[in-house]
Coordinates of C-alpha atoms and ligand atoms in Angstrom, one line a residue:
M8 CA 47.8 53.2 9.4
C9 CA 44.2 52.2 8.0
G10 CA 42.3 48.9 8.4
I11 CA 41.5 46.7 5.6
V12 CA 38.9 44.0 5.5
G13 CA 37.8 41.7 2.5
Y14 CA 35.4 39.0 2.2
Y15 CA 34.6 36.3 -0.5
G16 CA 31.7 34.0 0.2
K17 CA 28.0 33.8 0.2
N18 CA 27.1 35.3 3.4
E19 CA 25.8 38.9 4.1
K20 CA 28.8 40.8 2.9
K21 CA 28.1 44.0 4.6
E22 CA 27.8 42.6 8.1
I23 CA 31.0 40.8 7.8
V24 CA 33.0 43.6 6.5
I25 CA 31.7 46.0 8.9
E26 CA 32.2 43.9 11.9
G27 CA 35.6 43.5 10.8
L28 CA 36.3 47.1 10.1
R29 CA 34.9 47.6 13.7
E30 CA 37.7 45.8 15.3
L31 CA 40.4 47.8 13.1
E32 CA 38.8 51.3 13.6
Y33 CA 41.5 52.1 16.1
R34 CA 44.0 52.1 13.1
G35 CA 42.1 55.1 11.6
Y36 CA 38.7 56.7 11.7
D37 CA 38.5 59.6 9.7
S38 CA 36.3 57.9 7.0
A39 CA 35.2 54.5 5.8
G40 CA 34.0 52.8 2.8
I41 CA 32.9 49.4 1.1
A42 CA 32.6 48.2 -2.4
I43 CA 30.5 45.0 -2.8
M44 CA 30.1 43.1 -6.0
D45 CA 26.3 42.4 -5.8
K46 CA 24.7 40.3 -8.5
E47 CA 27.3 41.5 -11.0
E48 CA 26.6 45.3 -9.9
L49 CA 29.5 47.1 -8.1
C50 CA 27.8 48.9 -5.4
H51 CA 29.9 51.2 -3.0
F52 CA 29.2 53.4 0.0
K53 CA 31.7 56.0 1.9
A54 CA 31.1 58.3 4.7
V55 CA 33.4 60.6 6.6
G56 CA 34.2 60.1 10.4
K57 CA 33.6 57.0 12.4
L58 CA 32.5 53.8 11.0
S59 CA 29.0 54.3 12.4
N60 CA 28.3 57.0 9.9
L61 CA 28.8 54.3 7.1
E62 CA 26.7 51.9 8.8
T63 CA 23.8 54.5 8.8
K64 CA 24.3 55.2 5.4
M65 CA 24.1 51.5 4.4
S66 CA 21.3 50.6 6.7
D67 CA 19.0 49.8 3.9
F68 CA 21.4 47.8 1.8
H69 CA 21.6 44.2 1.6
S70 CA 23.8 42.1 -0.3
Q71 CA 22.7 38.7 -1.7
G72 CA 24.2 35.4 -2.9
A73 CA 27.9 34.5 -3.4
G74 CA 30.3 37.6 -4.2
V75 CA 33.2 39.6 -3.0
A76 CA 33.5 42.7 -0.9
I77 CA 36.3 45.0 0.4
G78 CA 36.3 47.7 3.1
H79 CA 38.6 50.1 4.5
T80 CA 38.7 52.4 7.4
R81 CA 41.0 55.4 6.8
W82 CA 43.7 57.3 8.4
A83 CA 44.6 60.1 6.5
T84 CA 48.2 60.4 5.0
H85 CA 47.4 62.2 1.4
G86 CA 44.5 64.3 1.2
K87 CA 42.1 65.4 3.8
P88 CA 39.5 63.2 5.5
T89 CA 36.7 63.6 2.9
E90 CA 34.4 61.3 1.0
L91 CA 36.3 61.6 -2.2
N92 CA 39.5 60.7 -0.5
A93 CA 37.9 57.8 1.4
H94 CA 38.5 54.2 0.0
P95 CA 37.7 52.3 -2.1
H96 CA 38.8 54.3 -4.8
L97 CA 36.9 53.7 -8.2
G98 CA 38.3 53.7 -11.8
E99 CA 36.0 53.0 -14.7
Y100 CA 35.0 49.3 -13.5
S101 CA 37.1 48.6 -10.5
F102 CA 37.6 49.4 -6.8
V103 CA 40.7 49.2 -4.6
V104 CA 41.4 49.7 -0.8
H105 CA 45.0 50.4 0.2
N106 CA 47.1 50.6 3.4
G107 CA 50.6 52.2 3.3
I108 CA 52.0 54.8 0.9
I109 CA 52.7 54.6 -2.9
E110 CA 55.9 56.7 -2.8
N111 CA 56.0 57.0 -6.7
Y112 CA 52.3 58.0 -7.2
K113 CA 53.0 61.4 -8.5
E114 CA 55.0 60.1 -11.5
L115 CA 52.4 57.4 -12.0
K116 CA 49.5 59.9 -11.8
E117 CA 51.0 62.2 -14.3
Q118 CA 51.6 59.2 -16.7
L119 CA 48.0 58.1 -16.4
Q120 CA 46.6 61.7 -16.7
S121 CA 48.4 61.8 -20.0
Q122 CA 46.7 58.8 -21.1
G123 CA 43.3 60.1 -20.3
A124 CA 42.6 58.9 -16.8
S125 CA 40.6 61.5 -14.7
F126 CA 41.5 61.5 -10.9
V127 CA 38.7 62.7 -8.3
S128 CA 40.9 62.3 -5.0
Q129 CA 44.0 63.7 -3.5
T130 CA 45.2 60.3 -2.5
D131 CA 48.1 58.3 -3.6
T132 CA 46.0 55.2 -3.6
E133 CA 43.8 56.4 -6.6
V134 CA 46.8 55.6 -9.0
I135 CA 46.5 51.8 -8.3
V136 CA 42.9 51.4 -9.7
H137 CA 43.8 53.6 -12.7
L138 CA 47.0 51.8 -13.4
F139 CA 45.2 48.5 -13.1
E140 CA 42.6 49.5 -15.7
S141 CA 45.2 51.0 -18.0
H142 CA 47.0 47.4 -17.8
Q143 CA 43.6 45.6 -18.1
N144 CA 42.3 47.7 -21.3
R145 CA 45.6 46.6 -22.9
L146 CA 46.3 43.0 -21.6
K147 CA 42.4 41.7 -21.4
N148 CA 43.8 39.5 -18.6
P149 CA 42.9 40.8 -15.1
F150 CA 45.6 38.6 -13.2
A151 CA 48.3 40.0 -15.8
A152 CA 47.0 43.5 -15.2
F153 CA 47.2 43.2 -11.5
E154 CA 50.7 41.7 -11.7
A155 CA 51.9 44.4 -13.8
T156 CA 50.4 47.1 -11.6
I157 CA 51.9 45.7 -8.5
K158 CA 55.6 45.8 -10.3
E159 CA 55.3 49.3 -10.9
L160 CA 54.3 50.5 -7.4
R161 CA 57.0 51.6 -5.0
G162 CA 56.6 52.2 -1.5
A163 CA 54.6 50.3 1.3
Y164 CA 51.3 48.7 0.6
A165 CA 48.6 46.2 1.4
I166 CA 46.0 46.2 -1.4
L167 CA 42.8 44.7 -2.2
L168 CA 41.3 45.2 -5.7
I169 CA 37.8 43.9 -7.3
T170 CA 36.8 44.6 -10.8
K171 CA 33.9 44.0 -13.1
A172 CA 36.4 42.5 -15.5
Q173 CA 36.4 39.5 -13.2
S174 CA 33.6 40.0 -10.8
D175 CA 34.0 36.7 -8.7
T176 CA 37.6 37.4 -7.8
I177 CA 39.6 39.5 -5.2
F178 CA 43.1 40.5 -6.0
F179 CA 45.5 41.1 -3.2
A180 CA 49.2 42.2 -2.6
K181 CA 51.2 42.9 0.3
H182 CA 54.6 44.7 0.7
G183 CA 55.4 46.6 3.9
S184 CA 51.9 46.9 5.5
P185 CA 50.2 43.9 7.2
M186 CA 47.6 41.8 5.7
L187 CA 46.5 38.1 6.2
L188 CA 44.0 35.6 4.8
G189 CA 41.4 33.7 6.8
F190 CA 39.6 30.6 6.0
N191 CA 36.8 28.5 7.1
T192 CA 34.9 25.8 5.0
D193 CA 33.6 27.9 2.1
E194 CA 34.6 31.6 3.0
I195 CA 37.7 33.5 2.7
F196 CA 38.6 36.6 4.6
F197 CA 41.2 39.3 4.3
A198 CA 42.3 41.7 7.2
S199 CA 45.0 44.0 8.2
S200 CA 44.9 42.1 11.6
D201 CA 43.4 38.8 12.8
T202 CA 41.1 40.4 15.4
A203 CA 39.0 41.5 12.4
I204 CA 38.2 37.7 11.5
I205 CA 38.2 36.0 14.8
G206 CA 35.1 34.0 15.4
K207 CA 34.6 33.9 11.6
A208 CA 37.8 32.1 10.3
T209 CA 39.3 29.0 11.8
E210 CA 42.5 29.1 9.9
V211 CA 44.8 31.9 9.0
Y212 CA 47.8 32.7 6.6
Y213 CA 50.0 35.7 7.4
L214 CA 50.9 37.2 3.9
Q215 CA 54.8 37.9 3.7
D216 CA 56.2 41.1 2.0
G217 CA 56.4 40.8 -1.9
Q218 CA 53.4 38.3 -2.0
Y219 CA 50.4 38.9 -4.2
G220 CA 47.8 36.9 -5.9
A221 CA 43.9 36.3 -6.4
I222 CA 41.1 34.5 -4.8
E223 CA 39.5 32.9 -7.9
G224 CA 36.5 30.3 -7.8
G225 CA 37.2 29.9 -4.0
A226 CA 40.9 28.9 -4.5
V227 CA 43.9 31.1 -3.6
K228 CA 46.5 31.8 -6.3
L229 CA 49.5 33.1 -4.2
F230 CA 52.6 34.4 -6.1
D231 CA 55.9 36.3 -5.3
T232 CA 58.7 37.3 -7.2
H233 CA 60.0 33.8 -7.8
G234 CA 56.7 32.6 -9.2
S235 CA 53.8 30.5 -7.6
K236 CA 53.9 29.7 -4.0
T237 CA 52.4 27.2 -1.8
F238 CA 51.4 28.0 1.8
V239 CA 50.4 26.5 5.1
R240 CA 47.6 27.8 7.0
Q241 CA 47.6 27.8 10.7
K242 CA 45.0 27.6 13.3
L243 CA 43.5 30.9 14.3
S244 CA 42.6 31.3 18.0
A245 CA 38.9 31.6 18.7
D246 CA 39.7 33.7 22.0
K247 CA 39.9 37.3 21.0
A248 CA 41.8 38.5 23.9
M249 CA 44.4 35.7 23.3
A250 CA 44.6 36.3 19.6
Q251 CA 45.1 40.1 20.1
K252 CA 48.0 39.3 22.2
E253 CA 49.4 37.2 19.1
G254 CA 51.0 34.8 21.3
Y255 CA 52.7 37.1 23.8
R256 CA 52.0 36.6 27.5
F257 CA 50.9 40.2 27.9
F258 CA 49.8 43.2 25.8
M259 CA 53.0 45.1 27.3
E260 CA 55.2 42.5 25.9
K261 CA 53.4 42.5 22.6
E262 CA 53.6 46.4 22.7
I263 CA 57.3 46.3 23.3
Y264 CA 57.8 44.0 20.3
E265 CA 55.8 46.1 18.0
Q266 CA 57.8 49.1 18.5
S267 CA 59.9 48.8 15.4
T268 CA 56.9 48.5 13.3
V269 CA 54.9 51.4 14.9
M270 CA 57.8 53.6 14.6
G271 CA 57.6 53.2 10.7
D272 CA 53.9 54.4 11.1
T273 CA 55.2 57.3 13.1
L274 CA 57.7 58.4 10.2
M275 CA 55.4 57.5 7.5
G276 CA 55.2 60.6 5.1
R277 CA 57.0 62.7 7.5
V278 CA 60.7 62.3 6.7
M279 CA 61.6 63.9 3.5
D280 CA 64.9 64.3 1.7
N281 CA 65.5 67.9 3.0
G282 CA 63.8 68.0 6.3
I283 CA 60.8 66.9 8.2
A284 CA 57.1 67.6 7.0
F285 CA 54.1 67.6 9.3
D286 CA 50.9 67.9 7.3
E287 CA 49.0 68.7 10.7
I288 CA 51.1 72.1 11.5
D289 CA 52.1 74.9 9.2
T290 CA 54.9 77.3 9.7
T291 CA 52.7 80.0 11.2
L292 CA 52.5 78.0 14.4
L293 CA 56.1 79.2 15.3
E294 CA 55.8 82.8 14.2
G295 CA 56.8 85.1 16.9
I296 CA 57.6 82.1 19.3
E297 CA 60.7 82.9 21.4
D298 CA 60.4 79.8 23.9
I299 CA 58.6 76.4 24.2
K300 CA 57.2 75.0 27.4
I301 CA 56.3 71.4 27.5
C302 CA 53.7 70.0 29.9
A303 CA 52.9 66.5 30.8
C304 CA 52.5 63.7 33.2
G305 CA 54.3 60.2 34.0
T306 CA 55.9 58.7 31.0
S307 CA 54.8 61.5 28.7
Y308 CA 56.7 63.9 31.0
H309 CA 59.9 61.9 30.4
S310 CA 59.7 62.2 26.7
A311 CA 59.1 66.0 27.3
M312 CA 62.4 66.0 29.1
V313 CA 63.9 64.3 26.0
G314 CA 62.5 66.8 24.0
A315 CA 63.7 69.8 25.9
Y316 CA 67.4 68.5 25.6
L317 CA 66.9 68.0 21.8
L318 CA 65.0 71.5 21.3
E319 CA 67.8 73.5 23.1
R320 CA 70.8 71.6 21.5
L321 CA 69.5 71.5 18.0
A322 CA 66.8 74.2 17.6
K323 CA 68.5 76.6 19.9
I324 CA 65.4 77.6 21.5
K325 CA 64.8 78.1 25.2
T326 CA 62.6 75.1 26.4
S327 CA 61.2 74.3 29.8
V328 CA 59.3 71.2 31.2
E329 CA 56.5 71.2 33.5
I330 CA 54.7 68.5 35.5
A331 CA 51.2 69.3 34.7
S332 CA 49.8 68.7 38.1
E333 CA 52.6 71.1 39.5
F334 CA 52.0 73.7 36.7
R335 CA 48.5 74.2 37.5
Y336 CA 48.8 75.4 41.0
K337 CA 52.3 77.3 40.8
E338 CA 50.8 80.4 39.4
P339 CA 53.2 80.2 36.4
L340 CA 54.2 83.4 34.6
L341 CA 53.1 83.0 31.1
T342 CA 54.0 85.2 28.1
P343 CA 52.2 85.0 24.7
N344 CA 55.6 84.6 22.8
T345 CA 55.7 80.8 24.4
L346 CA 54.4 77.8 22.5
F347 CA 52.7 75.5 24.9
V348 CA 53.0 71.9 24.1
T349 CA 51.3 69.1 25.8
I350 CA 52.3 65.6 25.3
S351 CA 49.7 62.7 26.4
Q352 CA 49.4 59.1 25.3
S353 CA 45.5 59.1 25.9
G354 CA 44.7 62.8 25.2
E355 CA 42.5 62.5 28.4
T356 CA 44.8 63.1 31.3
A357 CA 42.9 65.8 33.5
D358 CA 45.9 67.5 34.8
T359 CA 47.6 68.0 31.4
L360 CA 44.1 69.1 29.9
E361 CA 43.6 71.6 32.7
A362 CA 47.1 72.8 32.4
L363 CA 46.5 73.4 28.5
K364 CA 43.2 75.4 29.3
M365 CA 45.0 77.6 31.6
A366 CA 47.8 78.1 29.0
K367 CA 45.2 79.0 26.5
K368 CA 43.3 81.2 28.7
A369 CA 46.6 83.1 29.2
G370 CA 46.7 83.6 25.3
L371 CA 49.4 81.0 24.5
R372 CA 49.5 79.1 21.1
S373 CA 49.2 75.4 21.8
L374 CA 50.5 72.1 20.2
S375 CA 49.6 68.5 21.4
I376 CA 51.6 65.4 20.8
C377 CA 49.2 62.6 21.2
N378 CA 48.4 59.1 20.4
V379 CA 44.5 59.6 20.2
D380 CA 42.9 61.7 17.6
N381 CA 39.8 63.6 18.6
S382 CA 40.7 63.1 22.3
S383 CA 40.0 66.1 24.6
I384 CA 43.6 67.4 24.5
V385 CA 43.7 67.2 20.6
R386 CA 40.5 69.0 20.4
E387 CA 41.6 71.7 22.8
S388 CA 44.9 72.2 21.2
D389 CA 45.5 74.8 18.2
A390 CA 47.3 72.1 16.4
A391 CA 48.2 68.5 17.1
I392 CA 50.8 65.9 15.9
L393 CA 49.6 62.3 16.3
T394 CA 52.3 59.7 17.4
R395 CA 50.5 56.8 15.6
A396 CA 51.5 54.1 18.0
G397 CA 48.1 52.3 17.7
I398 CA 46.2 51.4 20.6
E399 CA 48.2 50.9 23.7
K400 CA 46.7 48.4 26.1
G401 CA 49.3 47.7 28.6
V402 CA 48.9 50.1 31.5
A403 CA 52.8 50.8 31.4
S404 CA 53.3 53.0 28.4
T405 CA 56.2 51.5 26.0
K406 CA 55.3 52.1 22.3
A407 CA 53.4 55.3 23.2
F408 CA 56.6 56.7 24.8
A409 CA 58.8 55.5 22.1
T410 CA 56.7 57.3 19.5
Q411 CA 56.4 60.6 21.6
V412 CA 60.1 60.7 21.8
M413 CA 60.3 60.3 18.0
V414 CA 57.8 63.0 17.2
L415 CA 59.9 65.3 19.6
W416 CA 62.9 64.6 17.5
M417 CA 61.4 65.3 14.3
F418 CA 59.6 68.4 15.9
T419 CA 63.2 69.7 16.9
L420 CA 64.4 69.1 13.2
F421 CA 61.2 71.1 11.9
V422 CA 61.9 74.0 14.2
A423 CA 65.8 73.9 13.7
K424 CA 65.2 74.2 10.2
Q425 CA 62.8 76.8 10.4
R426 CA 65.0 78.9 12.7
H427 CA 68.2 78.3 10.7
T428 CA 70.1 76.7 13.5
I429 CA 71.0 73.4 11.6
D430 CA 73.1 73.1 8.6
N431 CA 72.4 70.7 5.9
E432 CA 75.1 68.2 6.9
K433 CA 73.9 68.0 10.4
L434 CA 70.3 67.8 9.3
Q435 CA 71.1 64.8 6.8
Q436 CA 72.9 63.1 9.8
E437 CA 69.8 63.5 12.0
L438 CA 67.4 62.2 9.0
S439 CA 69.5 59.4 8.4
A440 CA 69.5 58.4 12.1
I441 CA 65.7 58.8 12.3
L442 CA 65.4 56.5 9.3
Q443 CA 67.6 53.7 11.2
T444 CA 65.3 53.9 14.4
P445 CA 62.9 51.0 13.4
T446 CA 66.0 48.8 13.1
A447 CA 67.4 50.0 16.4
L448 CA 64.2 49.0 17.9
K449 CA 64.3 45.5 16.7
F450 CA 65.6 42.9 19.2
N451 CA 66.2 39.0 19.1
D452 CA 65.2 36.2 21.2
T453 CA 68.8 35.9 22.5
L454 CA 68.5 39.5 24.2
H455 CA 65.2 38.6 25.6
A456 CA 66.3 35.4 27.1
K457 CA 69.4 37.0 28.6
I458 CA 67.1 39.6 30.3
N459 CA 64.7 36.9 31.4
R460 CA 67.7 34.9 32.9
L461 CA 69.2 38.0 34.5
S462 CA 66.0 39.0 36.1
K463 CA 65.9 36.3 38.6
R464 CA 68.8 38.2 40.5
Y465 CA 66.9 41.4 40.8
L466 CA 63.7 40.3 42.6
H467 CA 64.6 41.8 46.0
G468 CA 67.1 44.2 47.5
H469 CA 66.4 47.7 49.0
G470 CA 66.1 49.6 45.9
F471 CA 67.1 50.2 42.1
F472 CA 68.8 53.2 40.9
F473 CA 68.6 53.7 37.1
I474 CA 71.2 56.5 36.2
G475 CA 72.3 58.1 33.0
R476 CA 73.3 61.5 31.7
D477 CA 71.6 64.1 29.3
I478 CA 68.8 62.2 27.3
F479 CA 69.8 59.1 29.3
Y480 CA 68.6 60.8 32.4
P481 CA 65.0 60.9 31.2
L482 CA 65.3 57.3 30.1
A483 CA 66.7 56.4 33.6
L484 CA 63.6 58.0 35.0
E485 CA 61.5 56.0 32.5
G486 CA 63.1 52.7 33.3
A487 CA 62.6 53.3 36.9
L488 CA 59.0 54.4 36.5
K489 CA 58.4 51.2 34.4
L490 CA 60.1 48.9 36.9
K491 CA 58.0 50.3 39.9
E492 CA 54.7 50.4 37.9
I493 CA 54.7 46.6 37.2
S494 CA 57.1 45.0 39.8
Y495 CA 56.0 47.2 42.8
L496 CA 59.7 47.4 43.7
H497 CA 61.2 50.6 44.7
A498 CA 63.2 52.3 41.9
E499 CA 64.5 55.9 41.2
G500 CA 65.7 57.3 38.1
Y501 CA 68.9 59.8 38.8
P502 CA 71.3 61.8 36.9
A503 CA 74.4 59.9 37.2
G504 CA 76.3 62.8 38.2
E505 CA 74.2 63.7 41.2
M506 CA 74.5 60.4 42.9
K507 CA 77.6 61.6 44.9
H508 CA 75.5 64.5 46.1
G509 CA 73.4 62.2 48.6
P510 CA 71.9 59.0 47.2
I511 CA 75.5 57.4 47.2
A512 CA 74.9 56.9 50.9
L513 CA 72.6 54.2 50.1
A514 CA 75.1 52.2 48.3
D515 CA 75.7 48.5 49.2
S516 CA 75.4 45.2 47.6
E517 CA 71.7 45.3 48.1
L518 CA 71.4 48.6 46.0
F519 CA 70.7 47.7 42.3
T520 CA 72.3 50.2 39.9
I521 CA 71.0 50.0 36.2
A522 CA 73.8 52.1 34.5
L523 CA 73.0 53.5 31.0
M524 CA 76.5 53.9 29.6
P525 CA 76.1 55.1 25.8
Q526 CA 79.1 55.3 23.9
T527 CA 78.2 58.2 22.0
M528 CA 77.4 60.5 24.9
Q529 CA 79.6 61.4 27.9
Y530 CA 80.7 57.8 28.1
E531 CA 83.9 58.6 30.4
K532 CA 81.8 60.7 32.7
I533 CA 79.2 58.1 33.3
K534 CA 82.0 55.4 33.7
S535 CA 83.4 57.5 36.5
N536 CA 80.0 57.7 38.1
V537 CA 79.4 53.9 37.9
E538 CA 82.9 53.3 39.3
E539 CA 82.2 55.4 42.5
L540 CA 79.3 53.4 42.9
S541 CA 81.1 50.0 42.3
A542 CA 83.7 51.2 45.0
R543 CA 81.0 51.3 47.6
D544 CA 79.9 47.7 46.7
A545 CA 76.5 48.6 44.8
T546 CA 75.4 45.8 42.4
I547 CA 75.8 47.1 38.8
L548 CA 73.8 46.2 35.9
A549 CA 75.8 48.1 33.1
I550 CA 73.9 48.5 29.8
S551 CA 76.4 49.8 27.1
P552 CA 78.1 48.9 23.9
L553 CA 81.4 48.9 25.5
P554 CA 82.6 46.1 28.0
F555 CA 82.7 47.2 31.5
E556 CA 84.7 45.3 33.8
L557 CA 83.1 46.5 37.1
A558 CA 79.7 45.3 36.0
D559 CA 78.2 42.6 37.9
D560 CA 75.9 42.0 35.1
F561 CA 76.2 43.3 31.6
I562 CA 74.0 43.8 28.7
Q563 CA 75.9 44.7 25.4
T564 CA 74.1 47.2 23.0
T565 CA 75.0 47.9 19.6
H566 CA 77.8 50.4 18.4
A567 CA 75.6 52.8 17.0
N568 CA 76.6 56.1 15.6
H569 CA 74.1 58.4 17.0
P570 CA 72.8 58.9 20.7
M571 CA 69.3 58.7 19.7
L572 CA 69.8 55.1 18.3
E573 CA 71.5 54.0 21.6
F574 CA 68.8 55.7 23.4
F575 CA 66.0 53.5 21.6
E576 CA 68.0 50.3 22.1
M577 CA 68.7 50.8 25.7
M578 CA 65.0 51.9 26.4
V579 CA 63.9 48.4 24.9
V580 CA 66.3 46.7 27.6
T581 CA 64.9 48.6 30.4
Q582 CA 61.5 47.7 29.2
L583 CA 62.2 44.1 29.1
L584 CA 63.9 44.2 32.2
A585 CA 60.8 45.6 34.1
L586 CA 58.6 43.2 32.3
E587 CA 60.7 39.9 33.2
V588 CA 61.2 41.1 36.9
A589 CA 57.3 41.7 37.1
I590 CA 56.4 38.4 35.5
R591 CA 58.7 36.6 37.8
L592 CA 56.9 38.5 40.8
G593 CA 53.7 37.1 39.5
N594 CA 52.2 40.3 38.9
D595 CA 49.4 41.3 36.3
V596 CA 51.8 43.3 34.1
D597 CA 48.9 44.7 32.0
M598 CA 46.7 45.9 34.8
P599 CA 49.1 46.6 37.6
R600 CA 47.7 47.5 40.9
N601 CA 46.4 50.9 41.7
L602 CA 46.8 52.3 38.1
A603 CA 44.7 53.2 35.2
K604 CA 45.4 53.7 31.7
S605 CA 43.7 57.0 31.3
V606 CA 43.9 59.3 34.5
T607 CA 40.8 61.5 34.1
V608 CA 40.9 62.7 37.7
E609 CA 43.0 65.3 39.3
Ligands
LIG16 C1 52.9 55.3 32.0 O1 53.6 54.0 32.1 C2 51.9 55.6 33.0 N1 50.9 54.6 33.1 C3 51.6 56.8 33.2 O2 52.7 57.5 33.8 C4 51.2 57.9 32.1 O3 52.2 58.2 31.3 C5 50.7 59.1 32.7 O4 49.5 58.9 33.5 C6 50.3 60.3 31.6 O5 49.3 59.7 30.8 P1 49.0 60.4 29.3 O6 50.4 60.1 28.5 O7 47.8 59.6 28.7 O8 48.7 61.6 29.4

């Protein structure tokens, strides 16, 4: 993830860069660093841990006069969180900061080492600065050298580079990782997100993939593969909260839209040609493990349920799921050959944390799947896999759920490979579906507008049933939870096949059924279940790639070739439905009544 800030101007550069980085610290905080061109001297500072450590280290430093500065807050992908691995990375006379992953860094590194470059870090980023200097030494033209460098990089990047070879300039490039330019009368800013420059810049330009250039003498030179580009600045809001919402009405809405992008972060560096790699865990975690118990609350419990289906099906390992508040007092039988997995967005949920402590006391090995590094649950666990969803502000969890499910899917493949329960053909199908997930999470305005229109028919009634089978059953539970959390309407999730065992007694035209009808998983079975409800006059909103004539309302999803891709697409539909119903009812979507983002009480 990582956060980047850059500055061109005559004000105190240290303050501006640190203030910006503070706003981006949520993107990574295992180390931070700054490089400043001060009176023709390149100064730099780095510190491991939170930004406050860097501030302490720089407390006596003050920059003077006009100049350039770049800063970075790191979230490690290649190499441990050490000072040497912290950005900015130094060559002989230049510094670079980078967010993303340079996929061909190994080849580039070997090539540069054979030419005499010496590397001090384990990062992929360091190749950029050495590559730039090798081109510069040859071309004696910093812009041409930077352009040549960018052309050789493969992967995702947002890059800022400063060099003594042209000391009043910041070179920049963006491809796949966020970066923007901010402006006021005589200053230019760079940042990974506009929150870092609000109150400082009045106008902004969001760089597009493939764009690169330089700030030279206060002017922006912008290029892409077709040559020089002009660009139009837009006004930047001065209201931080408004700008953080980036034009969306609520954080929850923004977070639903963000899911495709953050999923890219969740996958980054983990999906390999021949399986899944988790830097955070090693194979000994599973040694001697015979079964898995997953424990969580609320939405995280629903992702745990999905995980259990996947683990038993693909990794052939017995997996049970526990609601943390129940687990704590049921006097569970715990055996040391069980891996105890906790799932939590916040990492601070009291019930989950206490359940984890109980399991540890009983001698179980523990793994947490969490969105917040250094949270209590992460610290308490033997190992942790971070979901990398970024800060989730809406109380109703959306992107955190999506990334939890993805981590569980990847973890399943990791376990399956280790247990030899998956053949290569199946593994390749799964990996290919995983890589298609960011696309499955994208949706267009037409879908959103349709759900907005539909929502007006679902503001009353005596209840909602979300129904689904298999992994779509926990999705039904999650859809119902989302709706009740923010609309305050009664909603239940049910396994579709269970309706006839009781709940169907409620069926009438005022009972709203949201039917999850994937094409790739038991379509005929769920179709019969929905027909039974329709025959009793229930109002049906069907979500499916296949037209369903008994539906009162219908949302058509894509003909995907994998149940998980259908899962993620339908998840978005249920999230948007809850959002639009709640907005129509005039509720505070981000801060629904009676709820809190982090439930640290029993
Ligand atoms: C989700 O929308 C809820 N706000 C809630 O159910 C939440 O998932 C639950 O409290 C668990 O929180 P955690 O993931 O932070 O542990």
